[in-house]
Coordinates of C-alpha atoms and ligand atoms in Angstrom, one line a residue:
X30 CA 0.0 0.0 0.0
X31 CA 1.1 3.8 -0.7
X32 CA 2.1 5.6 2.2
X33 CA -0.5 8.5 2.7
X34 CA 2.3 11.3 3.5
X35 CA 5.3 11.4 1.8
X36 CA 8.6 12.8 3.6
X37 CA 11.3 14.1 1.2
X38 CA 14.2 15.4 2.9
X39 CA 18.1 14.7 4.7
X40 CA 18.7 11.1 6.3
X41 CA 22.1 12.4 8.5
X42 CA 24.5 11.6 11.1
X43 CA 24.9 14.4 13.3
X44 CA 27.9 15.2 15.8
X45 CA 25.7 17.6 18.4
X46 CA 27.2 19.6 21.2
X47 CA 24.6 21.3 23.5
X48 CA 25.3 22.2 27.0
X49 CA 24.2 19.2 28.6
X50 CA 26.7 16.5 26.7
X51 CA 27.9 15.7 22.9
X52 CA 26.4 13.3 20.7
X53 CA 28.8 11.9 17.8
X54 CA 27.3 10.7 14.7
X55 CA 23.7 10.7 16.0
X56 CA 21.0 9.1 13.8
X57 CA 19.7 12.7 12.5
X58 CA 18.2 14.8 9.3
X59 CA 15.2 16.1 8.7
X60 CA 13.2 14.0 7.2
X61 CA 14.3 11.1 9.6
X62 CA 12.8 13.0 12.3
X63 CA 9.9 14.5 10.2
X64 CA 8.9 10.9 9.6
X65 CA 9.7 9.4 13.1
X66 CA 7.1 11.8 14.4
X67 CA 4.7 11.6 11.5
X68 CA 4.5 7.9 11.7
X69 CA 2.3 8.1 15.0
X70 CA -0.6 9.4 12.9
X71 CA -0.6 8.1 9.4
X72 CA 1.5 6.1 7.2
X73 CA 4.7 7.5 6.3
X74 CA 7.3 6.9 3.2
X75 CA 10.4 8.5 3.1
X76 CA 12.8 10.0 0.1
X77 CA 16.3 10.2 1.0
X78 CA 20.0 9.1 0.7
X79 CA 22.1 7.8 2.9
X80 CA 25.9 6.4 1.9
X81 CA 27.8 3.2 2.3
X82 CA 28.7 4.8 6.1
X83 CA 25.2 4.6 7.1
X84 CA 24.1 2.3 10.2
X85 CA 21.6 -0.4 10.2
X86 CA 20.5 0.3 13.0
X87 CA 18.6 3.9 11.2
X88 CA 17.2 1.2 8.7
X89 CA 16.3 -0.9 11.4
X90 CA 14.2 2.0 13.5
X91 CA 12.7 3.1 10.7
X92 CA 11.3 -0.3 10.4
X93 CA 10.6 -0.4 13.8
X94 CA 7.9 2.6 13.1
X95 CA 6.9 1.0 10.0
X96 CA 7.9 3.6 7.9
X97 CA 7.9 2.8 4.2
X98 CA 11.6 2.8 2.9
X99 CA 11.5 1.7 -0.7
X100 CA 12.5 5.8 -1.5
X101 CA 15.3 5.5 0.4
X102 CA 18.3 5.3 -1.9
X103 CA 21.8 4.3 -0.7
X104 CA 24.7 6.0 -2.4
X105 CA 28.8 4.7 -2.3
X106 CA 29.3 7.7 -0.5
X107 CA 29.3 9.0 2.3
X108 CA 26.1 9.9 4.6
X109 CA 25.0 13.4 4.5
X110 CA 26.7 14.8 8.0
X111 CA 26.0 17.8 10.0
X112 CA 27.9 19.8 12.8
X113 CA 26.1 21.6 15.4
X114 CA 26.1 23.2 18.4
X115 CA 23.4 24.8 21.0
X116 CA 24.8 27.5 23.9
X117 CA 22.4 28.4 26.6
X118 CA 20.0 30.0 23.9
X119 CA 18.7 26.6 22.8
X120 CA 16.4 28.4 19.9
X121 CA 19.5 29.1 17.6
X122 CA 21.3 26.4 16.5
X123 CA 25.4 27.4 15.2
X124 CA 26.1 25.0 12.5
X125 CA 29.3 24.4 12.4
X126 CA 30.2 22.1 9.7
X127 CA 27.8 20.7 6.5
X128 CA 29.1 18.1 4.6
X129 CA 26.7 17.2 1.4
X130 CA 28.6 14.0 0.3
X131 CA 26.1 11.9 -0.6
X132 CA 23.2 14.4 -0.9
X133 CA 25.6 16.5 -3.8
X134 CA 24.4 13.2 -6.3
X135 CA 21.1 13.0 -5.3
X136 CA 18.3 12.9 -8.2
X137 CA 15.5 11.6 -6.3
X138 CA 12.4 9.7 -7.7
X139 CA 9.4 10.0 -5.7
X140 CA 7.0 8.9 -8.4
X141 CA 8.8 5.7 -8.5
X142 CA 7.9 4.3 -5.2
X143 CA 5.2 7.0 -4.6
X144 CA 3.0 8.2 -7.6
X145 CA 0.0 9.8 -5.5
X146 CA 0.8 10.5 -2.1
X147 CA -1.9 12.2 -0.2
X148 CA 0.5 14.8 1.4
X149 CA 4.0 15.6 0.6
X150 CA 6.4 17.2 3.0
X151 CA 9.6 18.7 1.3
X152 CA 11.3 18.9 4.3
X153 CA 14.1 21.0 4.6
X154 CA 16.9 20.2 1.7
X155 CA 18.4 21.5 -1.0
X156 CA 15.4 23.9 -3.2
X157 CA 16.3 22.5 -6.5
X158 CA 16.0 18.5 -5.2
X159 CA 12.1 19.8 -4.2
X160 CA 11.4 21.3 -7.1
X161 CA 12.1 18.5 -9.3
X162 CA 10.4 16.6 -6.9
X163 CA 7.1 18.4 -7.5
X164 CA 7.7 18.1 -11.7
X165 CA 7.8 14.5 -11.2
X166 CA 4.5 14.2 -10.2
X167 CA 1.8 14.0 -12.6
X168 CA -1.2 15.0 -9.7
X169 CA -0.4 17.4 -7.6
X170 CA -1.0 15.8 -3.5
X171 CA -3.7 17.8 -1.9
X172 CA -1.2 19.3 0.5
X173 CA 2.4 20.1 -0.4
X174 CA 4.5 21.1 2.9
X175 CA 8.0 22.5 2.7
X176 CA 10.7 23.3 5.3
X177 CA 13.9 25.1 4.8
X178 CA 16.9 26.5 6.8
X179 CA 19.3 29.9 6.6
X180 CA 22.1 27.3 5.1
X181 CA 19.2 27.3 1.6
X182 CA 17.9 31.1 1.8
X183 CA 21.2 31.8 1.4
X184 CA 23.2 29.6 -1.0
X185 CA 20.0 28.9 -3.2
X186 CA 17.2 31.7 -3.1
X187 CA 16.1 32.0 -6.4
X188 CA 15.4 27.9 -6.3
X189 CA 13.4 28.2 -3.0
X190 CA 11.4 31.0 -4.2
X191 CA 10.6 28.8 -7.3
X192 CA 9.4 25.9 -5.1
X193 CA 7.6 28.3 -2.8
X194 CA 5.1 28.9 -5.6
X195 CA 4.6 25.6 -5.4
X196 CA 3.6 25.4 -2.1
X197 CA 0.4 25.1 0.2
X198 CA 2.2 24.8 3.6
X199 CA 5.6 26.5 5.0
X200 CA 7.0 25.2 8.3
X201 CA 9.8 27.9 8.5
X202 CA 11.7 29.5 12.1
X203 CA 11.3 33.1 12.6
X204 CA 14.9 33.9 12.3
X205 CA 14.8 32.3 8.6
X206 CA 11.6 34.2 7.9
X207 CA 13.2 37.6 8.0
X208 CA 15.9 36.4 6.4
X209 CA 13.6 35.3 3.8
X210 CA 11.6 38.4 3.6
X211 CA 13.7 41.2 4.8
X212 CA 10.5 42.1 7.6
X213 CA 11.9 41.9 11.2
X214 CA 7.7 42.2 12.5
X215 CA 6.6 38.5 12.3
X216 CA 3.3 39.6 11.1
X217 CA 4.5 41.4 8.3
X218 CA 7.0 38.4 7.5
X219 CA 4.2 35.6 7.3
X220 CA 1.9 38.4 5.0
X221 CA 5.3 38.6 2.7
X222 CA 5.7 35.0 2.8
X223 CA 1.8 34.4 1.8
X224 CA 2.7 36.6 -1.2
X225 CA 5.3 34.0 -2.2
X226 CA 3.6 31.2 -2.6
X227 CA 2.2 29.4 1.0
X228 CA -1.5 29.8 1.9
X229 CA -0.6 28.4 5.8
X230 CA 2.5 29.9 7.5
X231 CA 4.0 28.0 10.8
X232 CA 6.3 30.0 12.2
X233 CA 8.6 28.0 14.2
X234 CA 9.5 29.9 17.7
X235 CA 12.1 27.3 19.5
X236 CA 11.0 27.5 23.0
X237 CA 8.4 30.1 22.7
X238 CA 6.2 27.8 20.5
X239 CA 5.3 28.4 17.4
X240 CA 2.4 30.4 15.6
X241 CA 0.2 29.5 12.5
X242 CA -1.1 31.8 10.2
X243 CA -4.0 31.2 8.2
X244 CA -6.4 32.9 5.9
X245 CA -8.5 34.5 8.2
X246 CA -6.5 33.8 11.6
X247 CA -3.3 33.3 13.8
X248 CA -2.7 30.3 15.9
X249 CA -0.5 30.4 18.9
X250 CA 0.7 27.3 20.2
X251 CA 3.1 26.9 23.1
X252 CA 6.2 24.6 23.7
X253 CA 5.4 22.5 26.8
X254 CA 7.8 24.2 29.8
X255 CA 9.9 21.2 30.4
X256 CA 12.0 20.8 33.3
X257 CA 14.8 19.0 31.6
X258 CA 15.9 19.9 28.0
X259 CA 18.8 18.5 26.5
X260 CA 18.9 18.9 23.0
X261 CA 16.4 20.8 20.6
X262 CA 18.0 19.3 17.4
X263 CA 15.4 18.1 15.5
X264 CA 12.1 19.6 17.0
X265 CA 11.2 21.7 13.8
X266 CA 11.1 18.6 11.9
X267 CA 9.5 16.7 14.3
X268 CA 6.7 19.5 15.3
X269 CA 6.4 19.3 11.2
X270 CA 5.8 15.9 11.6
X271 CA 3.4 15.8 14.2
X272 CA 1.5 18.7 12.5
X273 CA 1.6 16.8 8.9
X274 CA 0.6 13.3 10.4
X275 CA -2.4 15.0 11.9
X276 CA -3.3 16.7 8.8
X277 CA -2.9 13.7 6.7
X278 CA -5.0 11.4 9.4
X279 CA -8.0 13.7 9.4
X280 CA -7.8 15.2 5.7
X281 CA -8.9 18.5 6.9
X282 CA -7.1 22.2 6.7
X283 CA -10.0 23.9 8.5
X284 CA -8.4 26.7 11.4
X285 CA -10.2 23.8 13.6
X286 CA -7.9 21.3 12.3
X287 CA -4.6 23.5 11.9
X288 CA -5.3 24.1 15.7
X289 CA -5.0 20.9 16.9
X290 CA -2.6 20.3 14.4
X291 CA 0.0 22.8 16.1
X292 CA -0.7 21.1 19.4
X293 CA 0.1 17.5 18.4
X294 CA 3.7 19.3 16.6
X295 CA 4.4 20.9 19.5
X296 CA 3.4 17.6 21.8
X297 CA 6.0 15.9 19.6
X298 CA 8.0 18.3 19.6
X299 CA 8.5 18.4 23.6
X300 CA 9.1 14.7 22.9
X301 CA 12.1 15.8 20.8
X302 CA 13.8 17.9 23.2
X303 CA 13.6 16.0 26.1
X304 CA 16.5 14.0 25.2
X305 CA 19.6 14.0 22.8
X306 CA 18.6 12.8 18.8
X307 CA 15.8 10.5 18.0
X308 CA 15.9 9.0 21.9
X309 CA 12.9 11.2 22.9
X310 CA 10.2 9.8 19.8
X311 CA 11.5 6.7 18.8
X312 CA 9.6 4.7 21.2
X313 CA 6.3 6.5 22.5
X314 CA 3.2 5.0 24.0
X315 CA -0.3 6.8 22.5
X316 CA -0.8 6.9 26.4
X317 CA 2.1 9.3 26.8
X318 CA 0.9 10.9 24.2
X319 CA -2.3 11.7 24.9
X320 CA -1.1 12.7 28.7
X321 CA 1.3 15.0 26.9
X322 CA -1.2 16.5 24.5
X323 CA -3.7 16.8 27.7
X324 CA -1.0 18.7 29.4
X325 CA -0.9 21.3 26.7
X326 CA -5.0 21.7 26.7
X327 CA -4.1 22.6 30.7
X328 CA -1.3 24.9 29.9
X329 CA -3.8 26.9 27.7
X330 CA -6.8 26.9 29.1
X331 CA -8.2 29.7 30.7
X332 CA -11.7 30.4 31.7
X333 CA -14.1 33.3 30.2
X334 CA -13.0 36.8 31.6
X335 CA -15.6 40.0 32.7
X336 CA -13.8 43.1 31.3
X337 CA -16.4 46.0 32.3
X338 CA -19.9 44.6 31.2
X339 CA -18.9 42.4 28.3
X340 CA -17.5 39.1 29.1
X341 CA -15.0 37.4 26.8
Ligands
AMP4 P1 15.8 21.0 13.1 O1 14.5 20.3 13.2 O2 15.7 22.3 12.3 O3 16.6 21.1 14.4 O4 16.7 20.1 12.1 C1 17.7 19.2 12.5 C2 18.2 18.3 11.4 O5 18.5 19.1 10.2 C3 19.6 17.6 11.7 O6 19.3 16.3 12.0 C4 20.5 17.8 10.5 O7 21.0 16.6 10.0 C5 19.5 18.5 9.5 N1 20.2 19.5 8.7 C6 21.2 20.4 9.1 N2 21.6 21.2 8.1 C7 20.8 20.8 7.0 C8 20.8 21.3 5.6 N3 21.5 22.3 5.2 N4 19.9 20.7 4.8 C9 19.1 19.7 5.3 N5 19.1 19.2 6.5 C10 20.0 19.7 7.4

């Protein structure tokens, strides 16, 4: 059967510092943790690369969450790797070394193993590998989701705004959005990113949440206060994840839908952080789930306020 969301996007190994340890070759990327997180909600296939380096034990998890493999490729080089480090300020992440290897070859072929996926996610990667991604198939998915990162806005602009046409969906952090649109006022950035391209804007706030914009409304979703935190590499991807999963299980983009959809990214998301790499969602109960997602409904609720003679 044919996965219902399709993850495009890095398979890595990651040497991580944050303040609270060091993690060396890590089992990382984006769309390993977009789909790790998206395959408690729907069926997931993945498009990647990985090289000759890679571990079994990443083929092996993914198996273990019964993600759909067949689109990932393996290359005689080496694994896509990435250097990064967190200080204190756990929302900015200082990359300190990229090395493409693999991922410089990569001519991926999603309508191979995927012809018709309901929703795809081109999660963050190089702009040109989405794009041709989106020519390959011959009907469009009803929801196209992309991510990107400063390392693309930079090196490949003109390619991501090409793509961004394309797009229904952006899952982008705010430091990347006003590097993407020049606006420092958030607002203004998501209303010069809807003029690119993306109808729904997710604005990615590290440990102040993360806020949706939407025809017609804004979304403000919290990340869960945790008491311990130890690395936040990956939590974009797997918030993405989380929101995509959701989406793709319930076929729905109303505000209703994008609402709870926010909450169950940022639930994973919390997941994510807690500990270093994919240690914190590889192996979740729907019971810890759900208490962490109820968690979030208390951390928001409030009840109706009397502000002179009109109450709220
Ligand atoms: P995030 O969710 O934003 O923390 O993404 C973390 C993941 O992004 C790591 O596992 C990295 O392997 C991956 N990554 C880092 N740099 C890039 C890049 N330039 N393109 C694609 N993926 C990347």
């Amino acid at each position: 059967m044919s996965p219902n969301l399709v993850i495009v996007g890095t398979v890595a190994l990651d040497d991580v510092t944050t303040p609270f340890g060091t993690v060396n070759r890590a089992l990382g990327g984006s769309a390993f943790y977009g789909a790790i997180a998206a395959s408690y909600w729907t069926s997931v296939g993945i498009v990647a690369v990985v090289g000759e380096d890679y571990p079994e034990t990443g083929l092996n998890l993914l198996a273990s969450r019964g993600i759909d493999a067949r689109g990932l490729e393996r290359s005689s080089e080496k694994t896509f790797a990435w250097t990064g480090e967190y200080s204190y300020d756990l929302n900015t992440a200082i990359t300190r070394d990229t090395r493409l290897n693999c991922l410089l070859s990569f001519d991926p072929k999603v309508a191979l193993h995927y012809p018709r996926p309901e929703t795809l996610f081109l999660a963050n990667v190089d702009p040109e590998i989405q794009g041709r991604i989106l020519d390959q198939l011959s009907d469009r998915p009803r929801l196209v989701a992309l991510d990107t990162m400063n390392y693309w806005i930079e090196s490949k602009k003109e390619a991501l705004l090409k793509v961004l046409r394309r797009t229904d969906l952006l899952t982008i952090n705010e430091s990347e959005a006003r590097m993407l649109t020049g606006e420092f006022n958030l607002v203004r950035a998501a209303d010069a990113i809807r003029k690119m391209g993306p109808k729904i804007i997710v604005l990615k706030k590290g440990e102040h949440g993360a806020l949706v914009f939407y025809e017609g409304g804004i979304f403000a979703s919290p990340a869960m206060p945790l008491e311990v935190v130890k690395d936040p590499t990956g939590a974009g991807d797997s918030f993405a994840g989380g929101l995509l999963g959701y989406l793709t299980r319930h076929a729905k983009l109303s505000p209703e839908f994008l609402r709870q959809a926010a909450i169950v990214g940022s639930t994973m998301a919390s997941f994510c952080v807690s500990d270093f790499g994919v240690a914190g969602t590889k192996e979740l109960t729907m019971d810890q789930i759900s208490r962490r997602t109820g968690e979030f409904l208390d951390l928001t609720a409030f009840p109706r306020i009397d502000i002179g003679d009109r109450r709220l």
